[in-house]
XYZ file of N, CA, C and O in Angstrom:
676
model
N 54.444 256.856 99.723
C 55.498 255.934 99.339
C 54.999 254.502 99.543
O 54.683 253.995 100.619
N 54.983 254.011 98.500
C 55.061 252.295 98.290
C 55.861 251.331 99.288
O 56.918 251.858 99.634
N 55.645 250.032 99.861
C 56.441 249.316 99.898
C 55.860 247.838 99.885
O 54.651 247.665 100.035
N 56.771 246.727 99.697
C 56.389 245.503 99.029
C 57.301 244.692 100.413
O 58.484 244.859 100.710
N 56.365 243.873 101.025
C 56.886 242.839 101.868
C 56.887 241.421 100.963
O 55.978 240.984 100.258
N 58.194 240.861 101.217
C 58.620 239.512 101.065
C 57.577 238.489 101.211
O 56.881 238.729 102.197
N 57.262 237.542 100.640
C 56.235 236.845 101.583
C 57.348 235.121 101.494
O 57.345 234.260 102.374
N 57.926 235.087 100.575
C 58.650 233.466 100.903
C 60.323 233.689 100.351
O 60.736 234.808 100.048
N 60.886 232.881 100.303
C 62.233 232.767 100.701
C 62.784 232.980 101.932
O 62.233 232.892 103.029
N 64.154 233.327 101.611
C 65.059 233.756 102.523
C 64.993 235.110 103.382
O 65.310 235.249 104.563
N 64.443 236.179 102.390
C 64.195 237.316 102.857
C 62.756 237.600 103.292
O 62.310 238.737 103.445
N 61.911 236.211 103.519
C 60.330 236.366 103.779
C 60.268 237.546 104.835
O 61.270 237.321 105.513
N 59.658 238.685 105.368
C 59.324 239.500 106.133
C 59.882 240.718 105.914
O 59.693 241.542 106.809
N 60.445 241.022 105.081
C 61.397 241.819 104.539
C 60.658 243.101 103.802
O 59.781 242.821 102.985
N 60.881 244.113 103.979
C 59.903 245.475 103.787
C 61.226 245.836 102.250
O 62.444 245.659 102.214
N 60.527 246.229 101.486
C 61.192 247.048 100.148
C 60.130 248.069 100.029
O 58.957 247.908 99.691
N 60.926 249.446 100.462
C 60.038 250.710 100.561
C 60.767 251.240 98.816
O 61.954 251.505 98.623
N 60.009 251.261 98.093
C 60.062 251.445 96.892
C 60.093 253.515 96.390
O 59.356 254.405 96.813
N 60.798 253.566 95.778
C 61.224 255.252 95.573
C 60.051 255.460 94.608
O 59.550 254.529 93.977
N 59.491 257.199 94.502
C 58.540 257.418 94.035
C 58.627 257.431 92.727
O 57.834 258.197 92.180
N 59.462 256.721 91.918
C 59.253 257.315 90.601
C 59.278 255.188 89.919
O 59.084 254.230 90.668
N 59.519 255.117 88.657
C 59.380 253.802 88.158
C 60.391 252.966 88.303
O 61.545 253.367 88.155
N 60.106 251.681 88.615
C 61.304 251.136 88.797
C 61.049 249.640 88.019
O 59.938 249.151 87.811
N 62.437 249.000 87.619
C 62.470 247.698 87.432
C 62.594 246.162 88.241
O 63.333 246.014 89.214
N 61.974 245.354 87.821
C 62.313 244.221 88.396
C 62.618 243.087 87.843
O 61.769 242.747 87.019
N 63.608 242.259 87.976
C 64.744 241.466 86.871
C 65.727 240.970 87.567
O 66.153 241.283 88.679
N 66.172 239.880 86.550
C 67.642 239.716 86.719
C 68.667 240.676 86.376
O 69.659 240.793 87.095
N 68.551 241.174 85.630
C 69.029 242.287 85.102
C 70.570 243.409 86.398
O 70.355 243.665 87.583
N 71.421 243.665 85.910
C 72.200 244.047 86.887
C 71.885 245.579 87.322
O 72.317 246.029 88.383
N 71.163 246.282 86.497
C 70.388 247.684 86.797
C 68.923 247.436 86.828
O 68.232 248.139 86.090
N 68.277 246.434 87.660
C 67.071 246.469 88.105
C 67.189 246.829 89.525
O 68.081 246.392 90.252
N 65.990 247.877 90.012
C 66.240 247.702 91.290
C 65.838 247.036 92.778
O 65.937 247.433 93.939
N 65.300 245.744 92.099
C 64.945 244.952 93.255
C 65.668 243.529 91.866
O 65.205 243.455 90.728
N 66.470 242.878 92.236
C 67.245 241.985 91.240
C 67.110 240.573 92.196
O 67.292 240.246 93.369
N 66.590 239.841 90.673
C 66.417 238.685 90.982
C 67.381 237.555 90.651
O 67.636 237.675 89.453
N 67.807 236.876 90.981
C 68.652 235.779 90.196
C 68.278 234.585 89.981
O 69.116 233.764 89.607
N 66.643 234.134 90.211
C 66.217 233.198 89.773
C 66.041 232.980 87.843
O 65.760 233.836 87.005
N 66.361 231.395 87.649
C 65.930 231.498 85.714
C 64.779 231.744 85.422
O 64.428 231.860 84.247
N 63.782 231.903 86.664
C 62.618 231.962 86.383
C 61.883 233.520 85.885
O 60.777 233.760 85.400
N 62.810 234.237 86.175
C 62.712 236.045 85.950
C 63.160 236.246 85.053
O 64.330 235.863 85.038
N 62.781 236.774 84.019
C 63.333 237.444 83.172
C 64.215 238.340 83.237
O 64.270 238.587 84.442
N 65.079 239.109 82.621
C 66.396 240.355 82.721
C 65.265 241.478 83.030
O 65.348 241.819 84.210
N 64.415 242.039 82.454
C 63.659 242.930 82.982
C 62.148 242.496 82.624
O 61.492 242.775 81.619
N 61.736 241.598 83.944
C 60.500 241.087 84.230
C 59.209 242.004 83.996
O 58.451 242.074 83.028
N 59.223 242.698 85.250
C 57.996 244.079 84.597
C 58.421 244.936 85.918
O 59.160 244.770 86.888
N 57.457 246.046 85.369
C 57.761 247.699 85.941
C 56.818 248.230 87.399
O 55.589 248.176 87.376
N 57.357 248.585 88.266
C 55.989 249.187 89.064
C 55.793 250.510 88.728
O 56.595 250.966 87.912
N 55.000 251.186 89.113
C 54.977 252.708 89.285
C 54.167 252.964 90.169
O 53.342 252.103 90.478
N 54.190 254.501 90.959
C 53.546 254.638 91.877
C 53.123 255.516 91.209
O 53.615 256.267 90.366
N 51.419 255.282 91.968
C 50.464 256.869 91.261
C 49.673 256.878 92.042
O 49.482 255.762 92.524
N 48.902 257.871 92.544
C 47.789 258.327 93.660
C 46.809 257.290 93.980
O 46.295 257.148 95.089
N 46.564 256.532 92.890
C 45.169 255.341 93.387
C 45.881 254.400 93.902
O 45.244 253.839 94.794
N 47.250 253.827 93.700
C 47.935 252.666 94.213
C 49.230 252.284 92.999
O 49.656 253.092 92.175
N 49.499 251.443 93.092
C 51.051 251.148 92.427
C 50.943 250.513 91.281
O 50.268 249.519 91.553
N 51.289 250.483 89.792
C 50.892 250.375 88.740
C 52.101 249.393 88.364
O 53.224 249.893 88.299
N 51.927 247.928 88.095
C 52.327 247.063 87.855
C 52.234 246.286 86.636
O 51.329 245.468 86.471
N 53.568 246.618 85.368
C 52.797 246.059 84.160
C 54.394 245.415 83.661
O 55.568 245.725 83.866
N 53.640 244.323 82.878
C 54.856 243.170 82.382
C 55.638 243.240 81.357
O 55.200 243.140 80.211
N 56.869 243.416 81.628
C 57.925 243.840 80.664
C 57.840 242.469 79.357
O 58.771 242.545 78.555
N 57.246 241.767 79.208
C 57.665 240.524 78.088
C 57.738 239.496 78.956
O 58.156 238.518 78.336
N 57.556 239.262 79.975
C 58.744 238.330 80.653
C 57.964 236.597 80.211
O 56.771 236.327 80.070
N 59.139 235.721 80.094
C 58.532 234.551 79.853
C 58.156 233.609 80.415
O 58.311 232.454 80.017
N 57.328 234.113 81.928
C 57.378 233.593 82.735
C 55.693 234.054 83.076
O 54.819 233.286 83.477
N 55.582 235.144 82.864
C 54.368 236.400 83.346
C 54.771 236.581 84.802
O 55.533 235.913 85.501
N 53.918 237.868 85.117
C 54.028 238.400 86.540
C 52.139 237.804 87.045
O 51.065 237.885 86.448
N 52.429 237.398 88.012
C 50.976 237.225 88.535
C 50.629 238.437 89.767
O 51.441 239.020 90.485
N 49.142 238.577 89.723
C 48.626 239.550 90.378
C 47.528 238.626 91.149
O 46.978 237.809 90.411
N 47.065 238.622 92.695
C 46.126 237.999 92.918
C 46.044 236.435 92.455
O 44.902 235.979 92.514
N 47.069 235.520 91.997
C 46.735 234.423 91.772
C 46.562 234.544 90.240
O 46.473 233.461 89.662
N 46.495 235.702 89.440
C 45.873 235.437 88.716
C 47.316 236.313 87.132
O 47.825 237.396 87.417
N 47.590 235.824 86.118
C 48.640 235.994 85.456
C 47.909 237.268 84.623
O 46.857 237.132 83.998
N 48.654 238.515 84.733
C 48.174 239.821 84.497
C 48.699 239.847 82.234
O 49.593 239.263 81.622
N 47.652 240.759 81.788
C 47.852 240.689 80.691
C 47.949 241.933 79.860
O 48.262 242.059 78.676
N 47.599 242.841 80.779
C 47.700 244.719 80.881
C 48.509 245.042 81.651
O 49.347 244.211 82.001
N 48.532 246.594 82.268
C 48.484 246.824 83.074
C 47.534 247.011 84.219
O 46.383 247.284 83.878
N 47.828 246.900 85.800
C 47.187 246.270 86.723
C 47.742 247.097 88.010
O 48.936 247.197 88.293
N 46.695 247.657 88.719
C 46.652 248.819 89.377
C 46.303 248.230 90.862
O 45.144 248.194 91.275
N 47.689 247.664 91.803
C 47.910 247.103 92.877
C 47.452 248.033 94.509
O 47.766 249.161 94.889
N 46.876 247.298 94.947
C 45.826 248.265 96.061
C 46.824 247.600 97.114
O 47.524 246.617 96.870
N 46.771 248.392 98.499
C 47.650 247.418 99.643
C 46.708 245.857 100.306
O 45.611 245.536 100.764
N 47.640 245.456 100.060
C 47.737 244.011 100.596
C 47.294 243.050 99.320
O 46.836 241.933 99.557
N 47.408 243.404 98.298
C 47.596 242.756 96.892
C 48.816 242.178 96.810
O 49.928 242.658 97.029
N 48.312 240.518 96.292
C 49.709 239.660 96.208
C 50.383 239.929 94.714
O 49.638 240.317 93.814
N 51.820 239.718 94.449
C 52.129 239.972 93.558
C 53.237 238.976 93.539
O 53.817 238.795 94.610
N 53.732 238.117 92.211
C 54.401 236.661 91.948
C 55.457 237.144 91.176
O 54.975 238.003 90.437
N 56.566 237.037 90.987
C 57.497 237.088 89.778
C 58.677 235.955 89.747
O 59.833 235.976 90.170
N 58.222 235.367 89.349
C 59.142 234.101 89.425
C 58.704 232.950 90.471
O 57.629 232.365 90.340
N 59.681 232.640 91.603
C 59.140 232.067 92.909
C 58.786 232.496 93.887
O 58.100 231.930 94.738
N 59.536 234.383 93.902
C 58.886 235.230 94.892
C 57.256 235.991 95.100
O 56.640 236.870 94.498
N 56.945 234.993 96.455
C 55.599 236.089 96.326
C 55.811 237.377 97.107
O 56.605 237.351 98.047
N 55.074 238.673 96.755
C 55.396 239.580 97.397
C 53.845 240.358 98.127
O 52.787 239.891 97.706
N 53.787 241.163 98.869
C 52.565 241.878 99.158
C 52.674 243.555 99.345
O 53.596 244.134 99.919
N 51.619 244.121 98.779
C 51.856 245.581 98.656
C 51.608 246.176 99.898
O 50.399 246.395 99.974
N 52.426 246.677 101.292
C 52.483 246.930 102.235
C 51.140 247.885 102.231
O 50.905 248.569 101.235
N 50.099 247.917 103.598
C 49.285 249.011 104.174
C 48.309 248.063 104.177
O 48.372 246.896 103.793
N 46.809 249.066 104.950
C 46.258 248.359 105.242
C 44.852 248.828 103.546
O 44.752 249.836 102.846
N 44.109 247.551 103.555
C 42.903 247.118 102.624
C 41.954 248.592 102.881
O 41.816 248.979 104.042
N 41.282 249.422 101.671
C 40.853 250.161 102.006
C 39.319 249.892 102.474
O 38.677 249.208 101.677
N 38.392 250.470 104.041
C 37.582 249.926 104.352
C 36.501 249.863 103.706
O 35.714 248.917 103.681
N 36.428 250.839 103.177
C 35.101 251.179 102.074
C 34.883 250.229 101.205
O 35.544 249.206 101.387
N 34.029 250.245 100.151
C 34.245 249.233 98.754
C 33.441 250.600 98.260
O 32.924 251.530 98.879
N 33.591 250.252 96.725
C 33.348 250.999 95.644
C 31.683 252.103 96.120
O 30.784 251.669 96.839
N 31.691 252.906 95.756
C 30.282 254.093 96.544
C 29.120 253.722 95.488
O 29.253 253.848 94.271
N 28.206 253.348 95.997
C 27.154 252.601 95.907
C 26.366 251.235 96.348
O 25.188 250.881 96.405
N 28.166 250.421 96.747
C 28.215 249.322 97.177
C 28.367 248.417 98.264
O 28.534 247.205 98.394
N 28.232 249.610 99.148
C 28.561 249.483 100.575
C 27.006 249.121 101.294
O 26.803 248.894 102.486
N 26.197 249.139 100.403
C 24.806 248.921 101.079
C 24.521 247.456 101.416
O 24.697 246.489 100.673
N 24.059 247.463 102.647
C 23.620 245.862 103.018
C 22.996 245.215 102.270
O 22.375 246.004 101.558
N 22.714 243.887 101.908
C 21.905 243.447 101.102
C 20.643 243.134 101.956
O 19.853 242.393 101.371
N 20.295 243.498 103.115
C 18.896 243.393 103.480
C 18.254 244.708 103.261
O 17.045 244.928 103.342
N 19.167 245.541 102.980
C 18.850 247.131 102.448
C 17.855 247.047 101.325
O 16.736 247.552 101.238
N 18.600 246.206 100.392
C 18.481 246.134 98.861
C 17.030 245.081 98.637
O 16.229 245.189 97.707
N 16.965 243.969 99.873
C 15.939 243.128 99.648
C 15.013 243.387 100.711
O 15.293 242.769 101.738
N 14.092 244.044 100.769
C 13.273 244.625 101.404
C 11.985 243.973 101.321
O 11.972 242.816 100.901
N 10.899 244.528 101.654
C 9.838 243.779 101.326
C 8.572 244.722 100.250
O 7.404 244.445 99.977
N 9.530 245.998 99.817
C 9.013 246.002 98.136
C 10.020 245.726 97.598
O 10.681 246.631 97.089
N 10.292 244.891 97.562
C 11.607 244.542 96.619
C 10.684 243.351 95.536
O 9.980 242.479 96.044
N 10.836 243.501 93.996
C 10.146 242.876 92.874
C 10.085 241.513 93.800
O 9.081 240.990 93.315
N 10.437 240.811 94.605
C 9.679 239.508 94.751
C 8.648 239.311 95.538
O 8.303 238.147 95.742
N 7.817 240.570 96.249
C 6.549 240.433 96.824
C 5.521 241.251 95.786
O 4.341 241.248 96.138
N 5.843 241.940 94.561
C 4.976 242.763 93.469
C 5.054 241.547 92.497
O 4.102 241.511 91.717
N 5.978 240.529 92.361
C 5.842 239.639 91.150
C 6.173 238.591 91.916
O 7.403 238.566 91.973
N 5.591 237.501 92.684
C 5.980 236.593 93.453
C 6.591 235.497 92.944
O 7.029 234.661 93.734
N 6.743 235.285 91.389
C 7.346 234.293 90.543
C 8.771 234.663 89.773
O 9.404 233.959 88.986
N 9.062 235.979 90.252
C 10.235 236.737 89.545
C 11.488 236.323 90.085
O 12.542 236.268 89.450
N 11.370 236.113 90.965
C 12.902 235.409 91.470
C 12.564 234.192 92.678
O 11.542 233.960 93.323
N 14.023 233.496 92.653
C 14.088 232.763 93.826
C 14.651 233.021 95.049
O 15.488 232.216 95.457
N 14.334 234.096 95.807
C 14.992 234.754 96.598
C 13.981 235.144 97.757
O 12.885 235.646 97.510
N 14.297 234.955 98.655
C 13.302 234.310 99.736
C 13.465 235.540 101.018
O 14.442 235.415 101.756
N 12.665 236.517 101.224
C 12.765 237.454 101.948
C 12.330 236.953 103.688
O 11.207 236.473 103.844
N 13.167 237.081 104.801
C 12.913 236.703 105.559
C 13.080 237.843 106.552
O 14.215 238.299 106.690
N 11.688 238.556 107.535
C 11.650 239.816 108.259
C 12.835 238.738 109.152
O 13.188 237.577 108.944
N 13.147 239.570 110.018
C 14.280 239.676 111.561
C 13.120 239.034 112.238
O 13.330 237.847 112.485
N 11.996 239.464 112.596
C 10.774 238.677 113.305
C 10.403 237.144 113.026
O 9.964 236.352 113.861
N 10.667 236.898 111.696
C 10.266 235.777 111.364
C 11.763 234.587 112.115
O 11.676 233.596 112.838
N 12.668 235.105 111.674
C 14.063 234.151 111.948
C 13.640 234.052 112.968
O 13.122 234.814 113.784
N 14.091 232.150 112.870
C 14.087 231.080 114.647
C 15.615 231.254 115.106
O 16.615 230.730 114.617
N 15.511 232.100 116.136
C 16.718 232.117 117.041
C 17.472 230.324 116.998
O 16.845 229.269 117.094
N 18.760 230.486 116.848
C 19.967 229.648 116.737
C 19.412 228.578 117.897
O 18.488 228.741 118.694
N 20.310 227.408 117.713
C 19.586 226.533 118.939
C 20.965 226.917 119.878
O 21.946 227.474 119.385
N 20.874 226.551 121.205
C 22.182 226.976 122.038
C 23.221 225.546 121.816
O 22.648 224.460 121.909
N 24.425 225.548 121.585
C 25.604 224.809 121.338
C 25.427 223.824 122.321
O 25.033 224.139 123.444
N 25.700 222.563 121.989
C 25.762 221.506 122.898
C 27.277 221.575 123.559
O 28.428 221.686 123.137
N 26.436 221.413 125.184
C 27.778 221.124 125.696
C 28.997 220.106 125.637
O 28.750 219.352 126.578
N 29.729 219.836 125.272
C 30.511 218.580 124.854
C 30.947 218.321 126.263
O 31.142 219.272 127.020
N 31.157 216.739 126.764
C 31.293 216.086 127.534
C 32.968 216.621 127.694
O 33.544 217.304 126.847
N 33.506 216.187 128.841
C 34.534 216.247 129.043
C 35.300 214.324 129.522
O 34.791 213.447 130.220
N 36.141 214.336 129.049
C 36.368 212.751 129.314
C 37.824 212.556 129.971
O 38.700 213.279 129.495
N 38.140 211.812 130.842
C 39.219 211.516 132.123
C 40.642 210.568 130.882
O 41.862 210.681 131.008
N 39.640 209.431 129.433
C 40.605 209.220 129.297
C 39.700 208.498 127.604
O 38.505 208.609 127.328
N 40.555 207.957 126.953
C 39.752 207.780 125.472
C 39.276 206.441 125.963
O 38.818 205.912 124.951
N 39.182 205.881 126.638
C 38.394 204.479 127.019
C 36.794 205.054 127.211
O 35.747 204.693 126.673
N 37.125 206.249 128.352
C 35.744 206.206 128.860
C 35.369 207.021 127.752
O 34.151 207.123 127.895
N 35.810 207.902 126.352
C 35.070 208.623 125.614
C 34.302 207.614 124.389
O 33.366 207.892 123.640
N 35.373 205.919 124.564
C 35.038 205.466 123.875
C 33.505 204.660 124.433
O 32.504 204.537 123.727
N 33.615 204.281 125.550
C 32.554 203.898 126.368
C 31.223 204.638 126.118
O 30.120 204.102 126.014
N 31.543 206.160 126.028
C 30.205 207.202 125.742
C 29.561 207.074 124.391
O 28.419 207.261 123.972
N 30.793 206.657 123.812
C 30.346 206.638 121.869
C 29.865 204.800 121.891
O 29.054 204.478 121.023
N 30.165 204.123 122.473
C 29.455 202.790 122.228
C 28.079 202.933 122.829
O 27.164 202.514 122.120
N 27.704 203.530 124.194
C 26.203 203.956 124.546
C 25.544 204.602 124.192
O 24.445 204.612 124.748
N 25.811 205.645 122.930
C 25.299 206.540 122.235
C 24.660 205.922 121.457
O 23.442 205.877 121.281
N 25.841 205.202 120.748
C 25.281 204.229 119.440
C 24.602 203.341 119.976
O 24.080 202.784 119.010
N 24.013 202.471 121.524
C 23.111 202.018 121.272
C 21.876 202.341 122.015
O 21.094 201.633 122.651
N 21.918 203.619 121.757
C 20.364 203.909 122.722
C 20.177 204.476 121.226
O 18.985 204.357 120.943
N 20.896 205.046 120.164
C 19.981 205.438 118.633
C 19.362 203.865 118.415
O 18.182 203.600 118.182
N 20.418 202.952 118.546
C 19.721 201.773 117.668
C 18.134 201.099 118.633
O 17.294 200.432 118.029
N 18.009 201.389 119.944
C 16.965 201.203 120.660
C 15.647 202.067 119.980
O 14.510 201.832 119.571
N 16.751 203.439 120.169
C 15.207 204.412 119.285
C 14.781 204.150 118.124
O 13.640 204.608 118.061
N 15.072 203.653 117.141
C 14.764 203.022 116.083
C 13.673 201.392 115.908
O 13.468 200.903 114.798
């Protein structure tokens, strides 16, 4: 089972556990999540739930439904924690991001850039610069930042700073 958290208005935090079969979304007085903004159309667009994730496609509306930021022009197959826009409401598809990514693609890219990898057999083939773990210069350690009693004396530290550079020069 589906559900869609609120993300702004009045009802921001707000869980809509969505029934398994298709539903509408609209102004419309038989939609079942109803909007009353002018910005929604009477029947905006449709979800559906199906085994890969929730299937979200746009009834006409003259407004569009956005997916991700981005204004959908098919249908568009919503994974959890996918944003979804219809009007002024943003919404998010409840659960958590699946950890995996697509099977093949889960490989590190120091996996992939190795040292037979085409830029030590053709040394002009790419610009991509293979660097062993042996070779990398360990990080320098973080400077400690001063601690200061009051902004006079931090300002005091920044006027002696600036002139022992201008000495070194």
């Amino acid at each position: 089972m589906h559900a869609l958290i609120v993300n702004t208005g009045k009802h921001k935090g707000k869980k809509i556990v969505l029934p398994d079969k298709e539903i509408i979304i609209g102004r419309d007085e038989t939609s079942f999540i109803r909007m009353t903004s002018s910005e929604v159309s009477r029947q905006h667009c449709s979800l559906t739930p199906t085994d890969k994730g929730l299937l979200v496609r746009d009834l006409g509306s003259q407004n569009g439904t956005i997916v991700n930021n981005a204004k959908i022009e098919a249908e568009t197959l919503l994974q959890p924690g996918d944003k979804l826009q219809i009007g002024p409401i943003h919404f998010e598809l409840a659960g958590a991001r699946p950890s995996k990514t697509a099977p093949g693609l889960d490989d590190d890219i120091f996996g992939w850039l190795s040292e037979s990898d085409t830029a030590t057999e053709f040394p002009n083939a790419s610009d991509t610069t293979i660097v062993k773990a042996a070779q990398a210069a360990p990080a320098p350690p973080p400077e400690k930042k001063p601690t200061f009693k009051s902004i006079a004396e931090e300002a005091r530290d920044i006027i002696r700073r600036h002139r022992e550079s201008l000495e070194e020069k």
